[in-house]
Structures are given as C-alpha cells and as structure tokens.
Short mmCIF file of C-alpha atoms and ligand atoms in Angstrom, two decimals:
data_model
loop_
_atom_site.label_atom_id
_atom_site.label_comp_id
_atom_site.label_asym_id
_atom_site.label_seq_id
_atom_site.Cartn_x
_atom_site.Cartn_y
_atom_site.Cartn_z
CA MET U 1 22.42 142.24 -11.49
CA SER U 2 19.74 139.62 -11.05
CA ALA U 3 17.57 141.38 -13.67
CA VAL U 4 20.17 140.48 -16.34
CA THR U 5 19.09 136.98 -17.38
CA LYS U 6 20.15 137.08 -20.98
CA ALA U 7 23.72 136.63 -22.16
CA VAL U 8 26.22 139.46 -22.71
CA LEU U 9 28.56 139.68 -25.68
CA ALA U 10 31.95 141.28 -25.10
CA ILE U 11 34.30 142.18 -27.95
CA SER U 12 37.93 142.04 -26.99
CA GLY U 13 41.58 142.05 -27.91
CA GLY U 14 44.17 140.87 -25.36
CA VAL U 15 45.15 142.30 -21.99
CA GLY U 16 42.91 145.39 -21.55
CA GLY U 17 39.85 143.57 -22.84
CA ALA U 18 40.55 140.47 -20.78
CA LYS U 19 40.55 142.53 -17.60
CA LEU U 20 36.99 143.72 -18.20
CA ALA U 21 35.96 140.24 -19.38
CA LEU U 22 37.09 138.86 -16.04
CA GLY U 23 35.00 141.46 -14.24
CA LEU U 24 32.01 140.64 -16.45
CA ALA U 25 32.44 136.87 -15.88
CA ASP U 26 32.50 137.53 -12.12
CA SER U 27 29.36 139.67 -12.28
CA LEU U 28 27.17 137.50 -14.50
CA PRO U 29 25.59 134.09 -13.83
CA PRO U 30 27.85 131.20 -14.97
CA GLY U 31 27.90 130.71 -18.74
CA LYS U 32 26.26 134.08 -19.55
CA LEU U 33 29.39 135.79 -20.88
CA HIS U 34 30.38 135.38 -24.53
CA VAL U 35 33.63 136.99 -25.69
CA LEU U 36 34.33 137.57 -29.39
CA VAL U 37 38.12 137.74 -29.68
CA ASN U 38 40.57 139.22 -32.23
CA THR U 39 42.64 136.71 -34.17
CA GLY U 40 44.41 139.30 -36.34
CA ASP U 41 47.49 138.89 -34.09
CA ASP U 42 47.66 135.12 -34.80
CA PHE U 43 50.65 133.80 -36.67
CA ARG U 44 52.76 130.72 -37.30
CA HIS U 45 56.01 130.71 -35.38
CA MET U 46 58.51 127.84 -35.47
CA GLY U 47 55.77 125.71 -37.07
CA LEU U 48 53.27 126.49 -34.28
CA HIS U 49 49.93 128.29 -34.58
CA ILE U 50 49.93 131.06 -31.94
CA SER U 51 46.65 132.85 -30.98
CA PRO U 52 47.87 135.47 -28.48
CA ASP U 53 44.56 137.22 -27.72
CA ILE U 54 42.59 133.98 -27.34
CA ASP U 55 45.24 132.67 -24.97
CA THR U 56 45.25 135.92 -22.95
CA LEU U 57 41.48 135.44 -22.51
CA LEU U 58 41.82 131.74 -21.64
CA TYR U 59 44.59 132.34 -19.12
CA THR U 60 42.93 135.40 -17.58
CA LEU U 61 39.49 133.83 -17.19
CA SER U 62 41.03 130.67 -15.69
CA GLU U 63 43.16 132.78 -13.37
CA ARG U 64 46.41 131.34 -14.82
CA SER U 65 47.75 134.52 -16.47
CA ASN U 66 50.99 136.25 -15.76
CA ALA U 67 49.45 139.61 -14.90
CA LEU U 68 52.80 141.36 -14.42
CA GLN U 69 54.13 140.30 -17.82
CA GLY U 70 50.79 140.90 -19.55
CA TRP U 71 50.88 137.65 -21.57
CA GLY U 72 51.56 133.97 -20.98
CA LEU U 73 51.16 131.92 -17.88
CA ALA U 74 52.00 132.60 -14.22
CA ASP U 75 54.61 130.29 -12.65
CA GLU U 76 56.10 129.57 -16.06
CA SER U 77 59.48 127.98 -16.72
CA TRP U 78 61.69 128.77 -19.75
CA ASN U 79 63.81 125.64 -20.35
CA VAL U 80 62.94 125.43 -24.05
CA MET U 81 63.76 129.12 -24.67
CA GLU U 82 67.03 128.86 -22.74
CA THR U 83 68.05 125.76 -24.67
CA LEU U 84 67.16 127.48 -27.96
CA GLU U 85 69.28 130.49 -26.97
CA GLY U 86 72.22 128.10 -26.55
CA LEU U 87 71.55 126.79 -30.07
CA ASP U 88 71.45 130.35 -31.42
CA GLY U 89 67.77 129.69 -32.25
CA ASP U 90 64.85 132.07 -32.83
CA THR U 91 63.92 133.46 -29.40
CA TRP U 92 62.57 136.97 -30.08
CA PHE U 93 59.03 135.66 -29.42
CA ARG U 94 59.23 133.98 -26.07
CA LEU U 95 57.21 130.81 -25.52
CA GLY U 96 57.18 129.42 -21.98
CA ASP U 97 57.39 125.67 -21.39
CA ARG U 98 53.77 125.28 -20.22
CA ASP U 99 52.44 127.80 -22.73
CA LEU U 100 54.11 125.67 -25.43
CA ALA U 101 51.77 122.80 -24.56
CA THR U 102 48.80 124.97 -25.61
CA HIS U 103 50.44 125.84 -28.94
CA LEU U 104 51.52 122.25 -29.68
CA TRP U 105 48.08 120.87 -28.91
CA ARG U 106 46.21 123.56 -30.86
CA THR U 107 48.51 123.28 -33.87
CA GLY U 108 48.00 119.52 -34.01
CA ARG U 109 44.22 120.00 -33.99
CA ILE U 110 44.34 122.75 -36.66
CA ASP U 111 46.56 120.61 -38.89
CA ARG U 112 44.03 117.78 -38.57
CA GLY U 113 41.38 120.16 -39.89
CA ASP U 114 39.55 121.03 -36.68
CA LYS U 115 37.89 124.42 -36.31
CA LEU U 116 39.44 127.11 -34.14
CA LEU U 117 36.07 127.61 -32.44
CA GLN U 118 35.92 123.95 -31.39
CA ILE U 119 39.56 123.91 -30.32
CA THR U 120 39.08 127.09 -28.26
CA GLY U 121 35.90 125.71 -26.67
CA GLN U 122 37.71 122.54 -25.62
CA LEU U 123 40.66 124.53 -24.19
CA ALA U 124 38.20 126.69 -22.23
CA ARG U 125 36.38 123.67 -20.83
CA GLN U 126 39.62 121.94 -19.90
CA MET U 127 40.67 125.10 -18.03
CA GLY U 128 37.34 125.19 -16.14
CA ILE U 129 36.10 128.35 -17.88
CA GLU U 130 32.33 128.71 -17.93
CA SER U 131 32.31 131.76 -20.23
CA HIS U 132 32.31 131.22 -24.00
CA ILE U 133 35.39 132.39 -25.89
CA HIS U 134 34.78 132.81 -29.62
CA PRO U 135 37.52 133.39 -32.19
CA MET U 136 36.32 136.22 -34.47
CA CYS U 137 36.41 133.94 -37.55
CA GLU U 138 37.91 130.71 -38.84
CA GLU U 139 39.64 132.17 -41.87
CA PRO U 140 43.20 133.50 -41.38
CA VAL U 141 43.17 137.28 -40.99
CA ARG U 142 46.63 138.78 -40.50
CA THR U 143 47.21 142.34 -39.29
CA THR U 144 49.91 144.25 -41.16
CA VAL U 145 51.27 147.42 -39.55
CA HIS U 146 52.18 150.04 -42.16
CA CYS U 147 55.13 152.06 -40.91
CA GLU U 148 57.10 154.81 -42.49
CA GLY U 149 58.76 153.13 -45.48
CA ARG U 150 57.85 149.52 -44.67
CA ASP U 151 55.11 147.09 -43.77
CA LEU U 152 55.51 144.81 -40.78
CA PRO U 153 53.57 141.65 -39.79
CA PHE U 154 51.89 142.45 -36.43
CA GLN U 155 54.12 140.41 -34.10
CA GLN U 156 57.28 141.70 -35.74
CA TYR U 157 56.09 145.26 -35.09
CA PHE U 158 54.77 144.53 -31.61
CA VAL U 159 57.39 142.17 -30.12
CA LYS U 160 60.51 142.19 -32.29
CA GLU U 161 60.53 145.97 -32.84
CA GLN U 162 58.81 146.78 -29.53
CA CYS U 163 56.22 149.07 -31.25
CA GLY U 164 59.11 151.42 -32.10
CA PRO U 165 58.41 152.38 -35.75
CA ALA U 166 55.93 155.20 -36.36
CA VAL U 167 52.72 153.81 -37.88
CA THR U 168 50.88 155.21 -40.89
CA GLY U 169 48.00 152.71 -41.03
CA PHE U 170 46.93 149.07 -40.77
CA SER U 171 45.54 146.43 -43.07
CA PHE U 172 44.02 143.04 -42.33
CA GLU U 173 45.04 140.51 -44.99
CA GLY U 174 42.29 137.97 -45.73
CA ILE U 175 39.51 139.97 -44.08
CA ALA U 176 37.38 140.17 -47.27
CA GLN U 177 37.09 136.34 -47.20
CA ALA U 178 36.39 136.12 -43.44
CA ARG U 179 32.99 135.16 -42.09
CA PRO U 180 32.06 136.13 -38.53
CA ASN U 181 32.00 133.42 -35.83
CA GLU U 182 28.87 131.33 -36.47
CA GLN U 183 27.94 130.91 -32.78
CA VAL U 184 28.02 134.67 -32.22
CA MET U 185 25.99 135.29 -35.37
CA ALA U 186 23.41 132.73 -34.20
CA GLY U 187 23.25 134.53 -30.84
CA LEU U 188 22.68 137.85 -32.59
CA ASN U 189 20.02 136.39 -34.87
CA ASP U 190 18.27 134.80 -31.87
CA ARG U 191 18.44 138.09 -29.95
CA SER U 192 20.25 136.21 -27.21
CA PHE U 193 22.35 139.13 -25.96
CA SER U 194 21.04 141.80 -23.55
CA SER U 195 24.04 143.97 -24.26
CA ILE U 196 27.18 144.18 -26.33
CA VAL U 197 30.29 145.53 -24.63
CA VAL U 198 33.28 146.74 -26.65
CA CYS U 199 36.12 146.28 -24.17
CA PRO U 200 38.89 148.88 -23.60
CA SER U 201 41.12 147.25 -26.19
CA ASN U 202 43.23 148.94 -28.89
CA PRO U 203 40.73 150.33 -31.45
CA PHE U 204 43.09 149.97 -34.45
CA VAL U 205 44.69 146.53 -34.05
CA SER U 206 42.37 144.72 -31.63
CA ILE U 207 38.79 145.91 -32.31
CA ASP U 208 39.02 147.07 -35.97
CA PRO U 209 39.99 143.57 -37.23
CA ILE U 210 36.84 142.20 -35.57
CA LEU U 211 34.47 144.96 -36.67
CA GLN U 212 35.77 144.96 -40.22
CA ILE U 213 34.83 141.35 -40.91
CA PRO U 214 32.18 141.81 -43.64
CA ALA U 215 28.72 142.63 -42.34
CA LEU U 216 29.66 142.12 -38.68
CA TRP U 217 29.50 145.68 -37.36
CA GLN U 218 26.24 146.31 -39.17
CA ALA U 219 24.80 143.14 -37.56
CA LEU U 220 25.91 144.44 -34.16
CA ARG U 221 24.44 147.88 -34.84
CA ASP U 222 21.11 146.52 -36.11
CA ASN U 223 20.72 144.12 -33.17
CA GLN U 224 18.28 145.07 -30.40
CA ALA U 225 21.05 144.93 -27.77
CA PRO U 226 22.67 148.27 -26.92
CA VAL U 227 26.37 148.57 -27.72
CA MET U 228 28.57 149.98 -24.94
CA LEU U 229 32.14 151.03 -25.49
CA VAL U 230 34.61 151.43 -22.62
CA SER U 231 37.39 153.90 -23.42
CA PRO U 232 40.87 152.44 -23.84
CA ILE U 233 42.30 155.94 -23.39
CA VAL U 234 42.24 157.55 -19.95
CA ALA U 235 43.65 161.03 -19.31
CA GLY U 236 45.58 160.91 -22.59
CA MET U 237 47.19 157.53 -21.89
CA ALA U 238 46.45 153.98 -23.03
CA ILE U 239 45.36 151.48 -20.40
CA LYS U 240 47.92 149.08 -21.90
CA GLY U 241 50.00 148.86 -25.04
CA PRO U 242 50.65 151.20 -27.95
CA ALA U 243 47.17 152.69 -28.59
CA ALA U 244 48.17 156.23 -27.46
CA LYS U 245 51.40 156.17 -29.45
CA MET U 246 49.51 154.98 -32.56
CA MET U 247 46.85 157.70 -32.19
CA ALA U 248 49.55 160.39 -31.95
CA GLU U 249 51.34 159.02 -35.03
CA LEU U 250 48.07 158.84 -37.00
CA GLY U 251 47.21 162.45 -36.07
CA VAL U 252 44.16 161.42 -34.01
CA PRO U 253 43.67 163.35 -30.74
CA VAL U 254 44.99 161.15 -27.90
CA THR U 255 41.85 161.45 -25.84
CA ALA U 256 38.57 159.65 -25.27
CA LEU U 257 37.15 162.11 -27.83
CA GLY U 258 39.67 160.82 -30.40
CA VAL U 259 38.46 157.30 -29.69
CA ALA U 260 34.81 158.37 -30.03
CA GLN U 261 35.58 160.08 -33.37
CA HIS U 262 37.26 156.89 -34.64
CA TYR U 263 34.18 154.77 -33.86
CA ALA U 264 31.70 157.42 -35.09
CA ASN U 265 33.55 157.83 -38.42
CA ARG U 266 34.18 154.16 -39.13
CA TYR U 267 31.03 152.61 -37.66
CA PRO U 268 28.28 155.19 -37.75
CA GLY U 269 25.45 154.45 -35.31
CA LEU U 270 27.22 151.46 -33.71
CA ILE U 271 28.03 152.84 -30.27
CA ASP U 272 25.00 153.65 -28.09
CA VAL U 273 26.83 154.42 -24.86
CA PHE U 274 30.46 155.46 -24.39
CA VAL U 275 31.88 154.92 -20.91
CA ILE U 276 34.70 157.37 -20.22
CA ASP U 277 36.83 157.83 -17.16
CA VAL U 278 36.06 160.42 -14.49
CA SER U 279 39.30 162.15 -15.35
CA ASP U 280 37.93 162.79 -18.85
CA ALA U 281 34.52 164.14 -17.73
CA THR U 282 34.99 167.52 -19.45
CA LEU U 283 34.97 165.71 -22.85
CA ALA U 284 31.45 164.42 -22.33
CA PRO U 285 29.51 167.18 -24.16
CA GLU U 286 31.67 166.98 -27.28
CA ILE U 287 31.46 163.18 -27.34
CA ALA U 288 27.67 163.37 -26.89
CA SER U 289 27.50 165.67 -29.94
CA LEU U 290 28.71 162.66 -32.00
CA GLY U 291 25.45 160.92 -31.22
CA MET U 292 26.50 158.68 -28.32
CA GLU U 293 25.23 158.68 -24.76
CA VAL U 294 28.12 159.28 -22.37
CA THR U 295 28.58 157.67 -18.96
CA VAL U 296 31.33 158.94 -16.69
CA ALA U 297 32.78 156.33 -14.32
CA PRO U 298 36.02 155.19 -12.70
CA THR U 299 37.40 152.91 -15.46
CA LEU U 300 40.92 152.04 -14.20
CA MET U 301 41.14 148.31 -13.38
CA ARG U 302 44.01 147.88 -10.92
CA ASN U 303 42.61 144.89 -9.07
CA ARG U 304 39.76 142.38 -9.17
CA GLN U 305 37.35 144.66 -7.32
CA ASP U 306 37.95 147.45 -9.89
CA LYS U 307 37.20 145.00 -12.68
CA GLN U 308 33.96 143.86 -11.04
CA ARG U 309 32.91 147.47 -10.25
CA LEU U 310 33.41 148.56 -13.84
CA ALA U 311 31.63 145.45 -15.14
CA LYS U 312 28.64 146.23 -12.90
CA ILE U 313 28.51 149.82 -14.06
CA VAL U 314 28.46 148.67 -17.70
CA LEU U 315 25.89 145.93 -17.07
CA ASP U 316 23.60 148.22 -15.12
CA LEU U 317 23.46 150.64 -18.06
CA VAL U 318 21.17 148.16 -19.81
CA LEU U 319 18.69 148.24 -17.00
CA VAL U 320 18.09 152.02 -16.98
N1 LIG E 401 54.63 139.73 -26.03
C1 LIG E 401 55.88 140.24 -25.91
O1 LIG E 401 56.02 141.46 -25.73
N2 LIG E 401 56.99 139.43 -26.00
C2 LIG E 401 56.89 138.09 -26.17
O2 LIG E 401 57.91 137.40 -26.27
C3 LIG E 401 55.57 137.55 -26.30
C4 LIG E 401 55.40 136.17 -26.42
C5 LIG E 401 54.05 135.65 -26.44
C6 LIG E 401 53.85 134.28 -26.49
C7 LIG E 401 52.56 133.76 -26.53
C8 LIG E 401 51.51 134.64 -26.49
O3 LIG E 401 50.24 134.13 -26.50
C9 LIG E 401 51.68 136.00 -26.42
C10 LIG E 401 52.96 136.53 -26.39
N3 LIG E 401 53.19 137.89 -26.33
C11 LIG E 401 54.47 138.43 -26.24
C12 LIG E 401 52.07 138.83 -26.29
C13 LIG E 401 51.51 139.20 -27.70
O4 LIG E 401 52.46 139.40 -28.66
C14 LIG E 401 50.64 140.43 -27.56
O5 LIG E 401 50.09 140.55 -26.32
C15 LIG E 401 49.45 140.46 -28.43
O6 LIG E 401 49.57 139.94 -29.69
C16 LIG E 401 48.88 141.88 -28.47
O7 LIG E 401 47.55 141.78 -28.05
#
C-alpha cells in the first residue's frame, strides 16, 4: 500500500459503507481517507437535527458504534427514552442518552448558522478521527420514499414502518438547489484523489442522493481517478438493510448484475471497476458487457480483518 500516497475518496451511506470506510482508514496513511456522506436521511426530530449516516461514520471510525444494533453508540443508556415513554412521548425514533449530546450540540451550531461541514469536522476531531468526513452538501435534501398509494419521509418509512410498504420510487426534495461539498470539489479539481470508492451502500437511498446532486457524478466521472464500486448485493441478498427488498419491488434483478445495470443506466461511464463477491463470479461476463471492468473478491465484512482485506483489494486495483 505504500505506493498509494494520494488521498482516497469514498462515497458512503450508513452501516455498509462505514464498514468499508473503517477498512480503508486502517489501510491508508493517517488523514488520507475522505468520505463523502449521504445527508438525504437527515431530519428534524423533537426539535433536533439528526444526521444518521454522518453519525454512523463518526461512531464507526472512532470505534464507538453499536455494531450489533447497526446505529447509535455502544454502551448507551436510555434514560431519556424511558422517561419519554412514561410521558406517552414520541419514542418511535430512539435516541440514546449519549447520542443525544451529539444531536443537541449539532443542532445548536446549525441554529447559530454554522456549516454542517465545519460542525462535522469538529465532531470528527473531538472523536480523534483522522479521516475527513464530508456531508454531501449544506442545503437540506430530504429523501421521500414513494410507496403504493402514499409518499413517506425516509425515517418514517425506514424506522416507523420498518421498511414494510412496497416502494415504487424515490425522490430527493431540494436536490436541484444542492451544491456538492466544497472541500470534495476542491479535491477533485486539484486531482488530489488516487481513487474513488463507491462503498457497498444502498444504491437507491444512500448513493443516488449523493450522485444526483447537480454536476457531481459527471465531475467524478471526468476526474482522472478511477471509480470503483463494491457491490451491496451478494448472492441475491443485501449486506445490510432494505436494498434487496427495494430492488425486487422495483422490478430490478436482485443480483450484482441488477446493481451494475442501475449504475450503467443512471450514470453512464461512471464506474470503471465493479468489485463483486466470489459467490457472484458467474455474473462477471454480463457485467463486463456493460462497459465495466469486473474484479471478483471476497466482499463480506464480518470482522475488522475482512474490512481491511477488502479495503486492500480495492486500493490495490489502482496500482495495476
Ligand atoms: N434506526 C432504527 O431502526 N431505529 C431507531 O430508533 C433509530 C434511531 C436512530 C437514532 C440516531 C441515528 O443516528 C440513527 C438511528 N437509526 C435508527 C438509524 C437510521 O434511521 C438509519 O440507519 C439510517 O437513516 C439509514 O442509513
């Protein structure tokens, strides 16, 4: 890995992406990882600004995350939620006591007019994170999940209704006004990145909101750095979350080929290399016919070593 001296840009949603980001952070020199993170899941809840994917990255990279739960902090206590339950309060979205400190502090800063990128940078530094975590934009972009007969704000679909309703599509309110993170754009303009890694996050609700910020995916495509995508679908199943269920409901094949078709149709020419799991090796020729190079590798990340191994495979692709 010593040959990689430039920075690497990862593009990520929450849990699945954060796993690979941790492997990348472990495998790169300190400060060389930049992560561009989805904020389409953000919302105001009980007066607080919540940025779930940013916090998943912060907590994962600082080794504070609750890996079993998939969100929030390890060793959390729930006194506020339990007290709210007693008051018949709003508890469908569960905020742990220590996690609440992040939301209270961030909301205060936002309400004073500070930028999300500065706030996130300060949180990362305070947590001892050397990687750079970049919110995808400053403007509010809110994912709406279109379901049969109704439209649901993302967290209502995801948490309150447990991803139950069948989806028919997605929209990202405010995206037309959004401008991509200025630090990431400066890095692209300066050719600072040796590679761009699209993490194994949900293509529809984690990566699409980022790539659909005006002019962003074209800037990524036209950059000199190769763009590598790691499949979020392995052997017909999602690494985490509702991606497989969504694909089935949208009529997209629930395979790595379906993922490749999604990227090839929406973002022609963006993906240079698609990393698929060994269990999906037979799909390689058809994926290659879409104009992507295919690398077959073990992509499941069950432990820290798996994350580091996959990160090294992805990083080494740039050197060949
Ligand atoms: N996910 C849940 O399934 N239930 C929750 O109560 C919940 C609370 C929560 C609080 C803070 C936070 O940052 C994330 C939280 N999440 C919860 C996860 C979050 O809804 C999803 O992981 C993402 O939005 C999808 O990437």
